[in-house]
Short mmCIF file of C-alpha atoms in Angstrom, two decimals:
data_model
loop_
_atom_site.label_atom_id
_atom_site.label_comp_id
_atom_site.label_asym_id
_atom_site.label_seq_id
_atom_site.Cartn_x
_atom_site.Cartn_y
_atom_site.Cartn_z
CA MET A 1 -128.53 23.28 14.94
CA ALA A 2 -126.11 24.72 16.01
CA LYS A 3 -122.97 23.50 17.81
CA GLY A 4 -120.40 23.58 20.60
CA ILE A 5 -119.71 22.11 23.46
CA ILE A 6 -122.16 19.81 25.60
CA GLN A 7 -123.64 20.93 28.52
CA ALA A 8 -123.09 18.22 31.46
CA THR A 9 -126.81 18.18 33.07
CA ALA A 10 -127.51 18.18 37.29
CA GLU A 11 -127.63 14.44 36.96
CA TYR A 12 -123.94 13.97 35.37
CA LEU A 13 -122.99 16.23 37.76
CA ALA A 14 -123.93 14.59 40.39
CA ARG A 15 -122.77 10.36 38.96
CA SER A 16 -119.73 11.95 38.27
CA ARG A 17 -118.69 14.31 41.82
CA GLY A 18 -118.33 11.10 43.08
CA GLN A 19 -116.09 9.62 40.82
CA VAL A 20 -114.32 12.80 41.10
CA LEU A 21 -113.57 13.22 44.46
CA SER A 22 -112.43 10.18 44.98
CA LEU A 23 -109.55 10.50 42.16
CA TYR A 24 -108.40 12.88 44.15
CA CYS A 25 -108.39 11.96 47.03
CA GLN A 26 -106.38 8.87 45.68
CA ILE A 27 -104.41 11.00 43.86
CA LEU A 28 -102.94 13.49 46.97
CA ARG A 29 -102.13 9.56 49.36
CA THR A 30 -100.53 8.68 45.99
CA ILE A 31 -97.97 11.94 46.17
CA ASN A 32 -97.25 11.05 50.30
CA SER A 33 -96.71 7.31 49.55
CA PRO A 34 -93.20 7.01 50.84
CA LYS A 35 -92.18 5.39 47.22
CA LEU A 36 -92.15 7.89 45.23
CA PRO A 37 -88.84 9.76 44.65
CA LEU A 38 -89.88 13.26 45.92
CA ALA A 39 -88.38 15.57 48.53
CA PHE A 40 -90.64 17.23 50.38
CA ALA A 41 -91.25 20.37 49.64
CA ALA A 42 -91.45 18.68 46.31
CA ARG A 43 -94.32 17.26 47.38
CA LEU A 44 -96.14 20.12 48.72
CA ALA A 45 -95.84 21.79 45.27
CA LYS A 46 -97.00 18.11 43.23
CA LYS A 47 -100.16 18.24 45.67
CA ALA A 48 -100.76 21.89 44.84
CA GLU A 49 -100.83 21.36 41.66
CA VAL A 50 -103.05 18.67 41.70
CA ARG A 51 -105.65 21.21 44.19
CA ALA A 52 -105.71 24.05 41.89
CA ILE A 53 -106.15 21.12 39.01
CA PHE A 54 -109.69 20.24 40.66
CA MET A 55 -110.51 23.58 41.77
CA LEU A 56 -110.28 24.13 38.19
CA ALA A 57 -112.51 21.65 37.00
CA SER A 58 -114.98 21.67 39.77
CA GLU A 59 -116.23 24.92 37.68
CA GLU A 60 -116.53 23.02 34.39
CA THR A 61 -119.63 21.73 32.82
CA SER A 62 -118.61 20.29 29.93
CA LEU A 63 -119.57 16.86 29.86
CA HIS A 64 -115.80 16.04 27.49
CA ASN A 65 -113.69 17.96 29.86
CA ILE A 66 -115.43 16.10 32.40
CA ASP A 67 -114.93 12.92 30.73
CA ASP A 68 -111.23 14.70 30.26
CA LEU A 69 -110.11 15.09 33.41
CA ILE A 70 -111.09 11.74 34.91
CA ASP A 71 -109.69 9.97 31.86
CA THR A 72 -105.99 12.14 32.97
CA ALA A 73 -106.70 11.74 36.75
CA GLU A 74 -106.52 7.71 36.48
CA TYR A 75 -103.76 7.51 34.73
CA THR A 76 -101.99 9.56 36.18
CA LEU A 77 -102.93 7.21 39.18
CA SER A 78 -101.85 4.28 37.46
CA LEU A 79 -98.29 5.95 37.02
CA LEU A 80 -98.06 7.59 40.47
CA ARG A 81 -99.01 3.66 41.88
CA LYS A 82 -96.15 2.67 39.56
CA GLY A 83 -93.95 5.38 41.22
CA SER A 84 -93.50 7.56 38.10
CA THR A 85 -93.85 11.58 38.30
CA GLY A 86 -93.40 12.17 34.71
CA LEU A 87 -97.28 13.48 34.03
CA LEU A 88 -96.74 16.03 37.44
CA GLU A 89 -93.04 17.06 35.68
#
C-alpha cells in the first residue's frame, strides 16, 4: 500500500469551498475594521498577504492541507476579532 498525501475528492472540495470562501471574506472584512491598530498601507499589505495565501491554497488537493488552511483561517479570524494582528505580522 502506497503512503503519501490523501487526495481530496471533488465532493470534498465542493463541500469545503463555501467554508473557505466564507473565512476568506471574513478575514478581509476584519482587516478593514477600524478596531485594528493598522495604518492604511499596513492594511493593504495584510490583505495582499491573505489573498496570496488563499490563492496558493486554491490549488491544493490534499485533505490535510485543506483542513490545516481552514483551522489556521479560523484561528487567524479569532485573533483579528480580538484586535491582534500577531499572526499576520
